[in-house]
PDB file of C-alpha atoms in Angstrom:
ATOM      1  CA  MET A 421      84.410 142.293 192.603  1.00 40.00           C
ATOM      2  CA  ASP A 422      83.564 139.221 190.515  1.00 45.00           C
ATOM      3  CA  LYS A 423      83.754 135.796 192.127  1.00 40.00           C
ATOM      4  CA  PRO A 424      86.168 133.308 190.537  1.00 42.00           C
ATOM      5  CA  LYS A 425      84.288 130.557 188.689  1.00 41.00           C
ATOM      6  CA  ASP A 426      86.687 127.808 189.671  1.00 40.00           C
ATOM      7  CA  SER A 427      86.660 128.306 193.437  1.00 39.00           C
ATOM      8  CA  ILE A 428      84.792 126.048 195.840  1.00 42.00           C
ATOM      9  CA  GLY A 429      82.912 127.258 198.883  1.00 43.00           C
ATOM     10  CA  PRO A 430      80.986 130.331 199.926  1.00 48.00           C
ATOM     11  CA  ALA A 431      82.919 132.626 197.565  1.00 51.00           C
ATOM     12  CA  ASN A 432      81.230 131.107 194.527  1.00 63.00           C
ATOM     13  CA  GLY A 433      77.763 130.867 196.005  1.00 78.00           C
ATOM     14  CA  VAL A 434      77.795 127.116 196.713  1.00 90.00           C
ATOM     15  CA  ASP A 435      75.780 126.658 199.879  1.00 93.00           C
ATOM     16  CA  GLU A 436      74.796 123.660 201.999  1.00 93.00           C
ATOM     17  CA  ILE A 437      71.782 122.856 199.802  1.00 95.00           C
ATOM     18  CA  ASP A 438      74.013 122.854 196.706  1.00 95.00           C
ATOM     19  CA  ARG A 439      76.410 120.514 198.502  1.00 93.00           C
ATOM     20  CA  ARG A 440      73.526 118.188 199.372  1.00 94.00           C
ATOM     21  CA  LEU A 441      72.359 118.227 195.755  1.00 95.00           C
ATOM     22  CA  ILE A 442      75.882 117.394 194.578  1.00 93.00           C
ATOM     23  CA  ALA A 443      76.114 114.528 197.087  1.00 91.00           C
ATOM     24  CA  LEU A 444      72.738 113.180 195.930  1.00 93.00           C
ATOM     25  CA  LEU A 445      73.793 113.415 192.292  1.00 93.00           C
ATOM     26  CA  ASN A 446      77.080 111.654 193.102  1.00 88.00           C
ATOM     27  CA  ALA A 447      75.054 108.794 194.585  1.00 87.00           C
ATOM     28  CA  ASN A 448      72.561 108.717 191.693  1.00 90.00           C
ATOM     29  CA  SER A 449      73.078 111.041 188.751  1.00 89.00           C
ATOM     30  CA  ARG A 450      69.802 109.797 187.256  1.00 92.00           C
ATOM     31  CA  ALA A 451      67.705 111.135 190.143  1.00 94.00           C
ATOM     32  CA  SER A 452      64.859 113.300 188.907  1.00 95.00           C
ATOM     33  CA  TYR A 453      64.499 116.944 189.825  1.00 96.00           C
ATOM     34  CA  THR A 454      61.353 115.941 191.732  1.00 96.00           C
ATOM     35  CA  GLU A 455      63.253 113.340 193.783  1.00 96.00           C
ATOM     36  CA  LEU A 456      66.062 115.792 194.487  1.00 97.00           C
ATOM     37  CA  ALA A 457      63.573 118.522 195.428  1.00 97.00           C
ATOM     38  CA  SER A 458      61.900 116.229 197.925  1.00 96.00           C
ATOM     39  CA  ALA A 459      65.251 115.310 199.473  1.00 97.00           C
ATOM     40  CA  VAL A 460      66.374 118.922 200.002  1.00 96.00           C
ATOM     41  CA  GLY A 461      62.983 120.536 200.702  1.00 96.00           C
ATOM     42  CA  LEU A 462      62.784 122.811 197.658  1.00 96.00           C
ATOM     43  CA  SER A 463      60.552 122.970 194.597  1.00 96.00           C
ATOM     44  CA  ARG A 464      61.449 121.058 191.447  1.00 96.00           C
ATOM     45  CA  VAL A 465      62.023 124.330 189.573  1.00 96.00           C
ATOM     46  CA  ALA A 466      64.317 125.665 192.316  1.00 96.00           C
ATOM     47  CA  VAL A 467      66.394 122.470 192.191  1.00 96.00           C
ATOM     48  CA  GLN A 468      66.534 122.577 188.392  1.00 96.00           C
ATOM     49  CA  ASN A 469      67.747 126.187 188.524  1.00 95.00           C
ATOM     50  CA  ARG A 470      70.378 125.374 191.159  1.00 95.00           C
ATOM     51  CA  ILE A 471      71.735 122.418 189.184  1.00 95.00           C
ATOM     52  CA  GLN A 472      71.825 124.481 185.990  1.00 95.00           C
ATOM     53  CA  ALA A 473      73.762 127.206 187.856  1.00 94.00           C
ATOM     54  CA  LEU A 474      76.213 124.578 189.181  1.00 94.00           C
ATOM     55  CA  VAL A 475      76.763 123.323 185.623  1.00 94.00           C
ATOM     56  CA  GLU A 476      77.136 126.814 184.137  1.00 93.00           C
ATOM     57  CA  SER A 477      79.627 127.864 186.838  1.00 92.00           C
ATOM     58  CA  GLY A 478      81.714 124.742 186.248  1.00 91.00           C
ATOM     59  CA  VAL A 479      81.154 123.248 189.709  1.00 92.00           C
ATOM     60  CA  ILE A 480      79.499 120.270 188.005  1.00 92.00           C
ATOM     61  CA  GLU A 481      81.632 119.441 184.979  1.00 90.00           C
ATOM     62  CA  ARG A 482      79.517 116.631 183.524  1.00 88.00           C
ATOM     63  CA  PHE A 483      77.133 113.803 184.288  1.00 87.00           C
ATOM     64  CA  ALA A 484      78.558 110.356 183.645  1.00 83.00           C
ATOM     65  CA  CYS A 485      77.775 106.678 183.498  1.00 82.00           C
ATOM     66  CA  ILE A 486      80.272 104.596 185.490  1.00 81.00           C
ATOM     67  CA  VAL A 487      80.912 101.251 183.793  1.00 83.00           C
ATOM     68  CA  ASN A 488      82.445  98.217 185.491  1.00 84.00           C
ATOM     69  CA  PRO A 489      85.233  97.290 183.045  1.00 87.00           C
ATOM     70  CA  GLU A 490      85.370  93.669 184.237  1.00 87.00           C
ATOM     71  CA  LYS A 491      81.766  93.167 183.089  1.00 91.00           C
ATOM     72  CA  LEU A 492      82.981  94.092 179.592  1.00 91.00           C
ATOM     73  CA  GLY A 493      85.944  91.715 179.669  1.00 90.00           C
ATOM     74  CA  ILE A 494      88.502  94.421 180.462  1.00 92.00           C
ATOM     75  CA  THR A 495      90.327  92.740 183.322  1.00 92.00           C
ATOM     76  CA  VAL A 496      93.780  94.342 183.526  1.00 96.00           C
ATOM     77  CA  SER A 497      93.982  97.630 185.389  1.00 95.00           C
ATOM     78  CA  ALA A 498      97.471  99.111 185.553  1.00 97.00           C
ATOM     79  CA  PHE A 499      99.121 102.234 186.921  1.00 97.00           C
ATOM     80  CA  PHE A 500     102.210 103.643 185.246  1.00 97.00           C
ATOM     81  CA  ASN A 501     104.833 106.157 186.286  1.00 95.00           C
ATOM     82  CA  VAL A 502     106.327 107.519 183.095  1.00 96.00           C
ATOM     83  CA  GLU A 503     109.437 109.674 183.290  1.00 95.00           C
ATOM     84  CA  VAL A 504     109.886 112.010 180.362  1.00 95.00           C
ATOM     85  CA  GLU A 505     112.586 114.447 179.298  1.00 95.00           C
ATOM     86  CA  PRO A 506     111.212 117.895 180.200  1.00 93.00           C
ATOM     87  CA  LYS A 507     111.276 119.191 176.618  1.00 95.00           C
ATOM     88  CA  HIS A 508     109.040 116.288 175.505  1.00 96.00           C
ATOM     89  CA  LEU A 509     106.633 116.255 178.460  1.00 95.00           C
ATOM     90  CA  MET A 510     103.731 118.108 176.848  1.00 96.00           C
ATOM     91  CA  ALA A 511     103.961 116.210 173.556  1.00 97.00           C
ATOM     92  CA  VAL A 512     104.021 112.850 175.361  1.00 97.00           C
ATOM     93  CA  ALA A 513     101.127 113.861 177.607  1.00 97.00           C
ATOM     94  CA  ASP A 514      99.075 115.068 174.642  1.00 97.00           C
ATOM     95  CA  ARG A 515      99.716 111.834 172.732  1.00 97.00           C
ATOM     96  CA  LEU A 516      98.910 109.544 175.680  1.00 97.00           C
ATOM     97  CA  ALA A 517      95.740 111.504 176.460  1.00 97.00           C
ATOM     98  CA  GLU A 518      94.428 110.487 173.022  1.00 97.00           C
ATOM     99  CA  GLU A 519      94.835 106.748 173.659  1.00 97.00           C
ATOM    100  CA  PRO A 520      91.560 104.953 174.471  1.00 95.00           C
ATOM    101  CA  GLU A 521      93.308 102.589 176.903  1.00 96.00           C
ATOM    102  CA  VAL A 522      94.408 105.527 179.067  1.00 97.00           C
ATOM    103  CA  THR A 523      91.696 106.379 181.598  1.00 94.00           C
ATOM    104  CA  SER A 524      93.545 109.062 183.553  1.00 95.00           C
ATOM    105  CA  LEU A 525      96.774 110.967 183.134  1.00 97.00           C
ATOM    106  CA  TYR A 526      98.401 113.412 185.553  1.00 96.00           C
ATOM    107  CA  HIS A 527     101.563 115.491 185.642  1.00 95.00           C
ATOM    108  CA  MET A 528     103.019 114.795 189.070  1.00 90.00           C
ATOM    109  CA  SER A 529     105.560 116.703 191.106  1.00 87.00           C
ATOM    110  CA  GLY A 530     109.094 115.491 190.711  1.00 77.00           C
ATOM    111  CA  PRO A 531     111.348 115.152 187.707  1.00 74.00           C
ATOM    112  CA  SER A 532     108.996 115.345 184.706  1.00 73.00           C
ATOM    113  CA  LYS A 533     106.816 112.465 185.768  1.00 91.00           C
ATOM    114  CA  LEU A 534     103.460 111.428 184.350  1.00 96.00           C
ATOM    115  CA  HIS A 535     101.168 109.172 186.370  1.00 96.00           C
ATOM    116  CA  MET A 536      98.837 107.193 184.139  1.00 97.00           C
ATOM    117  CA  HIS A 537      96.100 104.609 184.578  1.00 96.00           C
ATOM    118  CA  GLY A 538      95.138 102.232 181.810  1.00 96.00           C
ATOM    119  CA  LEU A 539      92.594  99.466 181.258  1.00 96.00           C
ATOM    120  CA  PHE A 540      93.310  96.449 179.066  1.00 97.00           C
ATOM    121  CA  ALA A 541      91.470  93.261 178.092  1.00 96.00           C
ATOM    122  CA  SER A 542      94.552  91.132 178.774  1.00 96.00           C
ATOM    123  CA  ASN A 543      98.236  91.236 179.639  1.00 96.00           C
ATOM    124  CA  GLN A 544      98.933  90.738 175.939  1.00 97.00           C
ATOM    125  CA  GLU A 545      96.927  93.861 175.075  1.00 97.00           C
ATOM    126  CA  MET A 546      98.838  95.819 177.734  1.00 97.00           C
ATOM    127  CA  GLU A 547     102.149  94.542 176.338  1.00 97.00           C
ATOM    128  CA  ALA A 548     101.111  95.640 172.825  1.00 97.00           C
ATOM    129  CA  PHE A 549     100.201  99.082 174.204  1.00 97.00           C
ATOM    130  CA  LEU A 550     103.611  99.355 175.865  1.00 97.00           C
ATOM    131  CA  GLN A 551     105.527  98.166 172.801  1.00 97.00           C
ATOM    132  CA  ASN A 552     103.567  99.982 170.100  1.00 96.00           C
ATOM    133  CA  LYS A 553     102.304 103.131 171.749  1.00 96.00           C
ATOM    134  CA  LEU A 554     104.317 103.994 174.847  1.00 96.00           C
ATOM    135  CA  TYR A 555     107.939 102.880 174.492  1.00 96.00           C
ATOM    136  CA  ASN A 556     108.359 104.419 171.042  1.00 94.00           C
ATOM    137  CA  LEU A 557     107.364 107.943 172.147  1.00 96.00           C
ATOM    138  CA  GLU A 558     110.277 110.353 171.945  1.00 96.00           C
ATOM    139  CA  GLY A 559     111.578 111.575 175.303  1.00 96.00           C
ATOM    140  CA  ILE A 560     110.489 108.708 177.566  1.00 96.00           C
ATOM    141  CA  THR A 561     113.348 107.753 179.895  1.00 95.00           C
ATOM    142  CA  SER A 562     111.656 105.138 182.098  1.00 95.00           C
ATOM    143  CA  VAL A 563     108.344 103.401 182.707  1.00 96.00           C
ATOM    144  CA  ASP A 564     107.280 101.752 185.953  1.00 95.00           C
ATOM    145  CA  CYS A 565     104.133  99.620 185.853  1.00 96.00           C
ATOM    146  CA  GLN A 566     102.020  98.291 188.697  1.00 96.00           C
ATOM    147  CA  ILE A 567      99.023  96.035 188.047  1.00 96.00           C
ATOM    148  CA  LEU A 568      95.980  96.380 190.274  1.00 94.00           C
ATOM    149  CA  ILE A 569      95.260  93.243 192.299  1.00 94.00           C
ATOM    150  CA  LYS A 570      92.113  94.349 194.157  1.00 91.00           C
ATOM    151  CA  ARG A 571      90.171  97.619 194.345  1.00 86.00           C
ATOM    152  CA  TYR A 572      89.071  98.537 197.852  1.00 89.00           C
ATOM    153  CA  LYS A 573      87.797 102.026 197.139  1.00 83.00           C
ATOM    154  CA  SER A 574      87.333 104.162 194.083  1.00 78.00           C
ATOM    155  CA  ARG A 575      85.817 107.617 194.160  1.00 71.00           C
ATOM    156  CA  MET A 576      84.648 109.636 191.200  1.00 68.00           C
ATOM    157  CA  GLY A 577      84.658 113.373 191.755  1.00 63.00           C
ATOM    158  CA  MET A 578      85.515 114.888 195.120  1.00 63.00           C
ATOM    159  CA  ARG A 579      84.556 114.514 198.740  1.00 63.00           C
ATOM    160  CA  LEU A 580      82.227 117.217 200.012  1.00 64.00           C
TER     161      LEU A 580
END
């Protein structure tokens, strides 16, 4: 019986060494295969093969550079709950997913609700986004916005 590619744990062949490699890559995705090999007690080639297998199986989706938006002058971080008529939900989600200001977008449980995070250079830019891109989408029934005051913790990926 084939193992499902999207499962996590022993069923997909992810063992403790793979989990350690993932944790090391979460801490520093630029670590070399040699550095990773030393940390887990395997050869460089063995680590390279393991990481390639994790990528090919979809366990590792991508390697990314995490940018501090404030250092680029993007100082407004806002979370939105967007209620949408059910028949328009997919169209609204598809449209919002294309917007560069939108950093994450989720369909949440409850009455056709989208949870969205956006980054903006200023309150004026956020207002323009709301007026020109969000409010005029067909099917939106309400929008609730909360602006981030202080970030205490932010995690990319998942906890192992």
